[in-house]
Structures are given as C-alpha cells and as structure tokens.
Short mmCIF file of C-alpha atoms in Angstrom, two decimals:
data_model
loop_
_atom_site.label_atom_id
_atom_site.label_comp_id
_atom_site.label_asym_id
_atom_site.label_seq_id
_atom_site.Cartn_x
_atom_site.Cartn_y
_atom_site.Cartn_z
CA UNK A 22 -3.61 29.71 24.86
CA UNK A 23 -3.17 29.05 28.55
CA UNK A 24 -0.40 26.77 29.79
CA UNK A 25 -1.33 23.94 32.10
CA UNK A 26 1.28 22.43 34.38
CA UNK A 27 1.24 19.44 36.66
CA UNK A 28 3.89 17.67 38.66
CA UNK A 29 3.40 14.37 40.53
CA UNK A 30 4.47 13.86 44.10
CA UNK A 31 8.20 14.01 44.74
CA UNK A 32 9.86 10.80 43.73
CA UNK A 33 11.92 8.71 46.12
CA UNK A 34 15.69 9.02 46.08
CA UNK A 35 16.37 5.32 45.83
CA UNK A 36 17.16 4.07 42.38
CA UNK A 37 15.71 0.73 41.42
CA UNK A 38 18.65 -0.78 39.61
CA UNK A 39 18.23 -3.27 36.84
CA UNK A 40 19.96 -6.60 37.18
CA UNK A 41 23.53 -6.53 35.94
CA UNK A 42 23.20 -10.03 34.58
CA UNK A 43 22.68 -9.98 30.83
CA UNK A 44 21.39 -12.85 28.75
CA UNK A 45 21.50 -12.52 24.99
CA UNK A 46 18.24 -14.41 24.66
CA UNK A 47 16.38 -11.41 26.15
CA UNK A 48 16.15 -9.66 22.82
CA UNK A 49 13.47 -7.18 21.77
CA UNK A 50 10.87 -8.31 19.31
CA UNK A 51 9.55 -5.01 18.01
CA UNK A 52 5.95 -5.13 16.80
CA UNK A 53 5.23 -4.79 13.15
CA UNK A 54 4.30 -1.26 12.23
CA UNK A 55 0.73 -0.82 11.09
CA UNK A 56 -0.58 2.07 9.07
CA UNK A 57 -4.01 3.50 8.53
CA UNK A 58 -5.52 2.26 5.29
CA UNK A 59 -8.07 4.03 3.16
CA UNK A 60 -10.64 1.34 3.96
CA UNK A 61 -10.28 1.98 7.69
CA UNK A 62 -11.04 5.69 7.49
CA UNK A 63 -14.86 5.50 7.73
CA UNK A 64 -14.57 3.50 10.96
CA UNK A 65 -12.01 5.90 12.37
CA UNK A 66 -14.12 8.93 11.51
CA UNK A 67 -17.17 7.37 13.17
CA UNK A 68 -15.07 6.58 16.24
CA UNK A 69 -13.80 10.15 16.35
CA UNK A 70 -17.37 11.44 16.34
CA UNK A 71 -18.42 9.06 19.12
CA UNK A 72 -15.31 9.69 21.18
CA UNK A 73 -15.03 13.39 22.13
CA UNK A 74 -11.40 12.93 23.20
CA UNK A 75 -10.54 12.64 19.49
CA UNK A 76 -11.42 15.96 17.90
CA UNK A 77 -11.46 16.19 14.16
CA UNK A 78 -8.45 18.06 12.82
CA UNK A 79 -7.19 20.69 12.56
CA UNK A 80 -7.26 20.97 16.40
CA UNK A 81 -5.02 18.49 18.26
CA UNK A 82 -4.41 18.83 22.00
CA UNK A 83 -0.87 17.74 22.87
CA UNK A 84 0.76 17.16 26.27
CA UNK A 85 4.51 17.82 26.44
CA UNK A 86 5.93 15.84 29.38
CA UNK A 87 9.38 17.07 30.37
CA UNK A 88 11.62 15.45 32.98
CA UNK A 89 15.10 14.01 33.42
CA UNK A 90 14.85 10.25 33.97
CA UNK A 91 16.78 8.42 36.66
CA UNK A 92 19.68 6.28 35.53
CA UNK A 93 18.90 2.62 34.72
CA UNK A 94 15.52 2.77 36.48
CA UNK A 95 12.94 1.73 33.86
CA UNK A 96 10.24 0.77 36.38
CA UNK A 97 10.40 4.01 38.33
CA UNK A 98 10.63 6.14 35.19
CA UNK A 99 7.68 4.32 33.67
CA UNK A 100 5.58 4.93 36.77
CA UNK A 101 6.31 8.65 36.58
CA UNK A 102 5.53 8.73 32.87
CA UNK A 103 2.26 6.84 33.30
CA UNK A 104 1.21 9.30 36.03
CA UNK A 105 1.78 12.22 33.69
CA UNK A 106 -0.05 10.50 30.83
CA UNK A 107 -3.09 9.83 33.02
CA UNK A 108 -3.13 13.47 34.11
CA UNK A 109 -2.80 14.57 30.48
CA UNK A 110 -5.75 12.40 29.47
CA UNK A 111 -7.83 13.83 32.32
CA UNK A 112 -7.16 17.30 30.89
CA UNK A 113 -8.42 16.26 27.47
CA UNK A 114 -5.05 15.78 25.76
CA UNK A 115 -5.20 13.66 22.61
CA UNK A 116 -1.43 13.05 22.35
CA UNK A 117 1.18 12.66 25.10
CA UNK A 118 4.89 12.91 24.26
CA UNK A 119 7.79 11.86 26.52
CA UNK A 120 11.54 12.64 26.25
CA UNK A 121 14.29 10.59 24.65
CA UNK A 122 15.85 7.87 26.87
CA UNK A 123 12.95 8.36 29.27
CA UNK A 124 13.20 4.82 30.73
CA UNK A 125 16.97 4.42 31.15
CA UNK A 126 18.44 7.92 30.89
CA UNK A 127 21.65 8.20 28.88
CA UNK A 128 24.42 6.59 30.94
CA UNK A 129 26.15 4.05 28.65
CA UNK A 130 29.12 3.61 31.00
CA UNK A 131 26.85 2.40 33.80
CA UNK A 132 27.37 -1.34 34.39
CA UNK A 133 23.61 -1.94 34.28
CA UNK A 134 22.85 0.17 31.22
CA UNK A 135 22.64 -2.72 28.77
CA UNK A 136 20.46 -4.85 31.03
CA UNK A 137 18.16 -1.88 31.65
CA UNK A 138 17.80 -1.50 27.88
CA UNK A 139 16.75 -5.15 27.69
CA UNK A 140 14.21 -4.54 30.45
CA UNK A 141 12.90 -1.46 28.63
CA UNK A 142 11.61 -3.58 25.76
CA UNK A 143 8.72 -4.84 27.88
CA UNK A 144 7.31 -1.36 28.44
CA UNK A 145 6.19 -0.74 24.87
CA UNK A 146 3.28 -3.15 25.31
CA UNK A 147 2.38 -1.45 28.57
CA UNK A 148 2.21 1.91 26.81
CA UNK A 149 -0.01 0.31 24.17
CA UNK A 150 -2.41 -0.89 26.86
CA UNK A 151 -2.34 2.54 28.52
CA UNK A 152 -3.06 4.31 25.22
CA UNK A 153 -6.06 2.08 24.53
CA UNK A 154 -7.37 2.40 28.08
CA UNK A 155 -7.14 6.21 28.17
CA UNK A 156 -8.00 6.75 24.48
CA UNK A 157 -4.90 8.91 24.05
CA UNK A 158 -2.15 8.73 21.42
CA UNK A 159 1.29 8.25 22.97
CA UNK A 160 4.84 8.81 21.77
CA UNK A 161 6.79 7.16 24.62
CA UNK A 162 9.93 9.18 24.05
CA UNK A 163 12.51 6.70 22.87
CA UNK A 164 13.17 3.16 24.04
CA UNK A 165 16.66 1.66 23.79
CA UNK A 166 16.24 -1.84 22.40
CA UNK A 167 18.76 -4.66 22.26
CA UNK A 168 18.79 -6.74 19.07
CA UNK A 169 21.09 -9.41 17.66
CA UNK A 170 23.86 -7.96 15.53
CA UNK A 171 24.71 -11.38 14.12
CA UNK A 172 22.63 -14.12 12.60
CA UNK A 173 21.51 -17.05 14.78
CA UNK A 174 24.26 -19.21 13.23
CA UNK A 175 26.91 -16.58 13.93
CA UNK A 176 25.72 -16.19 17.53
CA UNK A 177 26.00 -19.95 18.03
CA UNK A 178 29.41 -20.08 16.41
CA UNK A 179 30.80 -17.33 18.64
CA UNK A 180 29.22 -18.53 21.88
CA UNK A 181 32.29 -20.59 22.78
CA UNK A 182 34.86 -17.95 21.87
CA UNK A 183 34.42 -15.94 25.06
CA UNK A 184 33.58 -12.73 23.20
CA UNK A 185 31.61 -10.07 25.01
CA UNK A 186 27.84 -10.32 24.81
CA UNK A 187 27.82 -6.67 23.73
CA UNK A 188 29.72 -7.55 20.57
CA UNK A 189 26.92 -9.85 19.47
CA UNK A 190 24.11 -7.36 19.98
CA UNK A 191 23.27 -3.88 18.86
CA UNK A 192 21.35 -1.18 20.71
CA UNK A 193 18.80 0.80 18.72
CA UNK A 194 17.26 4.06 19.89
CA UNK A 195 13.60 3.72 18.86
CA UNK A 196 10.59 6.03 18.82
CA UNK A 197 7.02 4.77 18.45
CA UNK A 198 3.66 6.40 17.77
CA UNK A 199 0.87 4.48 19.50
CA UNK A 200 -2.78 4.98 18.54
CA UNK A 201 -5.24 5.65 21.34
CA UNK A 202 -8.01 4.14 19.24
CA UNK A 203 -6.60 0.63 19.05
CA UNK A 204 -3.37 0.61 21.06
CA UNK A 205 -1.50 -0.33 17.90
CA UNK A 206 1.87 1.02 16.84
CA UNK A 207 1.18 3.07 13.71
CA UNK A 208 4.63 4.63 13.33
CA UNK A 209 8.15 3.63 14.29
CA UNK A 210 11.52 5.28 13.77
CA UNK A 211 15.13 4.38 14.62
CA UNK A 212 17.43 7.34 15.28
CA UNK A 213 19.48 8.09 12.22
CA UNK A 214 21.86 10.89 13.20
CA UNK A 215 23.74 9.90 16.36
CA UNK A 216 25.47 12.48 18.50
CA UNK A 217 29.20 11.75 18.70
CA UNK A 218 29.20 10.12 22.17
CA UNK A 219 26.34 7.83 21.09
CA UNK A 220 28.15 6.28 18.15
CA UNK A 221 30.26 3.95 20.23
CA UNK A 222 27.17 2.46 21.86
CA UNK A 223 24.23 2.71 19.44
CA UNK A 224 23.50 1.51 15.93
CA UNK A 225 22.06 4.15 13.61
CA UNK A 226 19.31 3.55 11.10
CA UNK A 227 20.11 4.09 7.47
CA UNK A 228 23.30 2.11 6.90
CA UNK A 229 21.61 0.61 3.84
CA UNK A 230 19.95 3.86 2.81
CA UNK A 231 16.23 4.56 2.98
CA UNK A 232 14.14 7.68 3.30
CA UNK A 233 12.21 9.20 6.16
CA UNK A 234 8.54 8.27 5.90
CA UNK A 235 5.38 9.43 7.61
CA UNK A 236 2.20 7.66 8.74
CA UNK A 237 -1.48 8.48 8.98
CA UNK A 238 -2.66 9.32 12.51
CA UNK A 239 -5.79 7.22 13.11
CA UNK A 240 -8.91 9.20 13.92
CA UNK A 241 -7.36 12.56 13.03
CA UNK A 242 -8.58 14.03 9.76
CA UNK A 243 -8.95 17.39 8.10
CA UNK A 244 -12.44 18.68 7.34
CA UNK A 245 -12.09 17.43 3.76
CA UNK A 246 -11.66 13.88 5.09
CA UNK A 247 -7.95 13.48 4.37
CA UNK A 248 -5.91 12.02 7.26
CA UNK A 249 -3.30 14.02 9.14
CA UNK A 250 0.13 12.53 8.52
CA UNK A 251 2.67 12.39 11.31
CA UNK A 252 6.41 11.78 11.33
CA UNK A 253 9.14 11.36 13.92
CA UNK A 254 12.74 12.42 14.35
CA UNK A 255 14.97 12.15 17.43
CA UNK A 256 17.12 14.84 19.08
CA UNK A 257 20.25 15.40 16.94
CA UNK A 258 18.22 14.68 13.79
CA UNK A 259 16.77 18.15 14.28
CA UNK A 260 20.08 19.75 13.29
CA UNK A 261 19.76 18.42 9.74
CA UNK A 262 16.95 19.95 7.63
CA UNK A 263 17.16 17.12 5.10
CA UNK A 264 15.18 14.76 7.32
CA UNK A 265 12.36 17.28 7.58
CA UNK A 266 12.34 17.73 3.82
CA UNK A 267 11.93 14.01 3.27
CA UNK A 268 9.08 13.89 5.76
CA UNK A 269 7.12 16.78 4.27
CA UNK A 270 7.81 15.35 0.83
CA UNK A 271 5.86 12.35 2.13
CA UNK A 272 2.99 14.62 3.18
CA UNK A 273 3.81 14.92 6.90
CA UNK A 274 2.10 17.80 8.72
CA UNK A 275 3.12 17.03 12.31
CA UNK A 276 6.71 16.14 13.32
CA UNK A 277 7.32 14.79 16.84
CA UNK A 278 10.86 14.97 18.25
CA UNK A 279 11.77 13.36 21.60
CA UNK A 280 15.14 14.63 22.81
CA UNK A 281 17.81 14.30 25.51
CA UNK A 282 19.69 17.56 24.95
CA UNK A 283 21.33 19.03 28.07
CA UNK A 284 22.18 22.69 27.52
CA UNK A 285 23.88 23.07 30.91
CA UNK A 286 26.59 20.44 30.41
CA UNK A 287 30.26 21.42 30.62
CA UNK A 288 31.47 22.41 27.16
CA UNK A 289 35.09 21.92 28.26
CA UNK A 290 36.64 24.67 26.14
CA UNK A 291 37.85 28.20 26.96
CA UNK A 292 37.44 30.13 30.19
CA UNK A 293 34.23 30.27 32.21
CA UNK A 294 33.01 33.26 30.26
CA UNK A 295 33.44 31.45 26.95
CA UNK A 296 31.72 28.34 28.30
CA UNK A 297 28.78 30.40 29.49
CA UNK A 298 28.47 32.10 26.09
CA UNK A 299 28.51 28.67 24.45
CA UNK A 300 25.78 27.43 26.78
CA UNK A 301 23.63 30.48 26.08
CA UNK A 302 24.21 30.08 22.37
CA UNK A 303 23.10 26.46 22.45
CA UNK A 304 19.97 27.42 24.39
CA UNK A 305 19.16 30.08 21.81
CA UNK A 306 19.64 27.54 19.05
CA UNK A 307 17.08 25.19 20.60
CA UNK A 308 14.64 28.04 21.16
CA UNK A 309 14.90 29.08 17.53
CA UNK A 310 15.39 25.89 15.51
CA UNK A 311 12.00 24.40 16.45
CA UNK A 312 10.19 27.45 15.09
CA UNK A 313 12.48 27.66 12.07
CA UNK A 314 11.80 24.04 11.10
CA UNK A 315 8.07 24.66 11.50
CA UNK A 316 8.08 27.72 9.25
CA UNK A 317 10.36 26.37 6.54
CA UNK A 318 8.36 23.13 6.27
CA UNK A 319 4.83 24.46 6.91
CA UNK A 320 4.45 21.76 9.55
CA UNK A 321 3.85 21.67 13.31
CA UNK A 322 6.95 20.57 15.25
CA UNK A 323 6.60 19.05 18.73
CA UNK A 324 9.91 19.06 20.64
CA UNK A 325 10.02 17.34 24.06
CA UNK A 326 13.43 17.49 25.69
CA UNK A 327 14.65 15.94 28.95
CA UNK A 328 16.96 18.93 29.42
CA UNK A 329 14.28 21.57 28.96
CA UNK A 330 13.02 24.12 26.42
CA UNK A 331 10.28 21.75 25.22
CA UNK A 332 7.87 23.52 22.91
CA UNK A 333 5.54 23.36 19.92
CA UNK A 334 6.63 25.27 16.84
CA UNK A 335 3.72 26.27 14.63
CA UNK A 336 4.14 27.84 11.17
CA UNK A 337 2.88 31.39 11.03
CA UNK A 338 2.64 31.53 14.84
CA UNK A 339 5.97 30.64 16.45
CA UNK A 340 6.04 29.01 19.88
CA UNK A 341 2.48 27.88 20.51
CA UNK A 342 1.89 27.98 24.27
CA UNK A 343 5.40 29.15 25.15
CA UNK A 344 8.69 27.41 25.97
CA UNK A 345 9.22 25.24 29.04
CA UNK A 346 12.05 25.85 31.52
CA UNK A 347 15.61 24.52 31.51
CA UNK A 348 16.04 21.30 33.50
CA UNK A 349 12.56 21.52 35.02
CA UNK A 350 10.05 18.73 35.56
CA UNK A 351 6.63 19.77 34.32
CA UNK A 352 3.89 19.15 31.82
CA UNK A 353 2.43 21.62 29.35
CA UNK A 354 -0.79 20.97 27.41
CA UNK A 355 -1.08 22.87 24.13
CA UNK A 356 -3.89 23.08 21.60
CA UNK A 357 -2.37 22.89 18.13
CA UNK A 358 -4.23 24.10 15.05
CA UNK A 359 -2.87 21.80 12.36
CA UNK A 360 -4.70 23.79 9.74
CA UNK A 361 -2.09 26.54 10.09
CA UNK A 362 0.34 24.49 8.05
CA UNK A 363 -2.07 24.08 5.16
CA UNK A 364 -2.88 27.77 5.27
CA UNK A 365 0.78 28.73 5.12
CA UNK A 366 1.37 26.21 2.34
CA UNK A 367 -1.21 28.01 0.21
CA UNK A 368 0.80 31.18 0.73
CA UNK A 369 4.38 29.88 0.50
CA UNK A 370 3.82 26.85 -1.80
CA UNK A 371 6.90 25.09 -0.41
CA UNK A 372 5.53 21.58 -0.89
CA UNK A 373 4.18 22.48 -4.29
CA UNK A 374 7.63 23.66 -5.36
CA UNK A 375 9.21 20.44 -4.08
CA UNK A 376 6.89 18.42 -6.29
CA UNK A 377 7.65 20.52 -9.38
CA UNK A 378 10.05 19.48 -12.11
CA UNK A 379 12.09 22.64 -11.55
CA UNK A 380 13.03 21.65 -7.99
CA UNK A 381 16.82 21.64 -8.14
CA UNK A 382 17.80 19.98 -4.88
CA UNK A 383 18.50 16.37 -4.07
CA UNK A 384 16.19 15.80 -1.12
CA UNK A 385 12.79 14.60 -2.23
CA UNK A 386 10.55 11.70 -1.29
CA UNK A 387 9.82 10.47 -4.80
CA UNK A 388 11.83 8.57 -7.39
CA UNK A 389 14.37 10.11 -9.73
CA UNK A 390 12.73 12.79 -11.85
CA UNK A 391 13.58 14.65 -14.98
CA UNK A 392 14.31 18.31 -14.62
CA UNK A 393 16.66 18.09 -11.65
CA UNK A 394 16.46 16.73 -8.15
CA UNK A 395 15.03 13.39 -7.19
#
C-alpha cells in the first residue's frame, strides 16, 4: 500500500489568541448522540451504492492527519484541519482523523486556555457541515468543552461569593465520530483515563461507572449486511487493555484513538544518557502498542498523534501503510481491510471465548454471568 502525503502552505507565525474574558454562560451544549438503527440500514446501503466515496466494507480508506496545533488558536487550527480534510476527501478517503487537543493544544497554564475551550465548542457543528458537504466521516481529534459543574441553583447561589469561574465549570476532553452521510454525530466519548498533569484541569468520564460502548458506522457494512461497529479511546486510554476489551465485547471492529503524546519531552530524571534511553523506550512503546492492541483484540486500531508515530494497526498484518515521523506535520492515507479482523477471529476465537461461560476475567460488556467473569 502506497503512502500519500500532503502538507498545506506554511502557516503564519502569528497566533490568533482567544479572548481572555470568560463568561460562564458560554457553555457547550453537546448534541445528542445518534446511532444507526436496523431500520435505517436499507437506506444507508442504497446510499453507499450510489455514492462511490463510501465503499462497502471490508475496505475503508482512512486519512491520518498529524500536526502539532498552535496554543489557544482554535480558528487557525481549524483552518489547517479543514484544509487537510478537503485534501483527504479529494484523494478518496472515507474517514479523516485529527489529533487530540487539535483546536487548543494542551497548555492549561495559558491565561486564555479556558476561553479557547469555550470557543472550541462552536467548531463541532462546522465539522458536521464539512462532513456532509464532502461526504467523508470525520473524527475531529478531541474538543475541550466547558460545562457547568454545579446545578443552575448552585451557580446562582455562588455568583455573589466571588469564587473563581473555573470552580463552577468542568472541562471535558471529548471525541466525536461524525457521519459523512448525514453530518450527524453517531458516536461520542469523554476521556476516561487522564494523564497525571491533566487531572488538575479536566474531568474524567466514569466517576459513576459505565462501560465503553461502540456504535454502528453508517453506510459501512460487511458483505453479509451487518454494520461495521466503531469505538473511540483517547491517548492515555491506550495504556489500559481493559477499555479495548469492553469495546470488542460490544462488537467493535475499528478503534479510533486521537492522541497528544510527545515522545521528545524532557523526562527530568537521570543523566542525558538515561533520558535519551527513556525517550527511545517510550517511542518503541508507541510503535508496538498499536499493533499489539490490534492483534490481541482482532480489531483495526487507528492512532493519530500530535507528537508523531501515527499509524494503523491491523491484526495479522502489523502497521498498515507504515508509521509516520516524530513531530512532523503530514497526512497519510491508508486503505484498511476491516475483514482482516473477522478472519483472525475465526482463527483465534478471542471474542468467542469472551462470550463463553468459562471466561474467567472481569472485563466483559454483558451483565453478570454464571461461570465466572461478568
């Protein structure tokens, strides 16, 4: 499979800074997630036949868009992202994936970070319009959203106390899967496993429990007519195999992972030789874990990282199309045969074992079962 790269014209050096003024009324109203229903499948299959940009599974052409966003510059970062997505669509890509924090970057100490997160909320609808216009599925990396952390009554009661606005809101790191058929959000996910520096600033999903769930990808079906199920994780989630197990327990065959993982950062321990070994070790981890998760779950894994090493891990194959560079700005378009996962499942029977009563581990998508596990 050939690799296709494209880079837009060099961006300007000036950062467009978001307003530092923050008003708690500018709160995100995330759209309700929709899912493909059984009744909608005939329409989607007909649309897929009429629209050549949506091939029937198992082939799915995916654009991995890798770049490091500018700090607190949602407008400029969106323009860059939209340029890549348009180029991806012109090359026949059916899905475009952006990195984590692609609108704001990760700079929580910046005085305009919170206001840029508020501004970021408006771009989800623009991605929906772009997806529908170009007939391309889009995972717009992640979008940091600002939501009330207190009820309306509590916000009113604390308005006169002089408390910080930040104490009455929470920031959620959200990933969305947008259908190119309708422009609708068909999957949404809030980051569950926060990296240590994120925990002071972000609110993780899962405080009240809950399992990772997948969604049907509209217009993408296997030859037998069953829909391809997708799922999403974010960056540090990849370290924990339990999330993958819950997703494949729910029938997921394609896992998309936007990330902001910088392998060249200062590790701050030991001499320069030890730091360099640590950096190389972390790079090797990222090169290997994507393929490992693909093999052990018989699922395709799409990893798009702002810091580099973006790739597609395919069970039975390895890195499909190769691995992108470290801290480079580029796009790679890869054709992914989703049927590989089903073929490997027939050989390894991993999902079949998970559904069996003899499965002895605690991570499973179903209810409590007799015979061990859940």
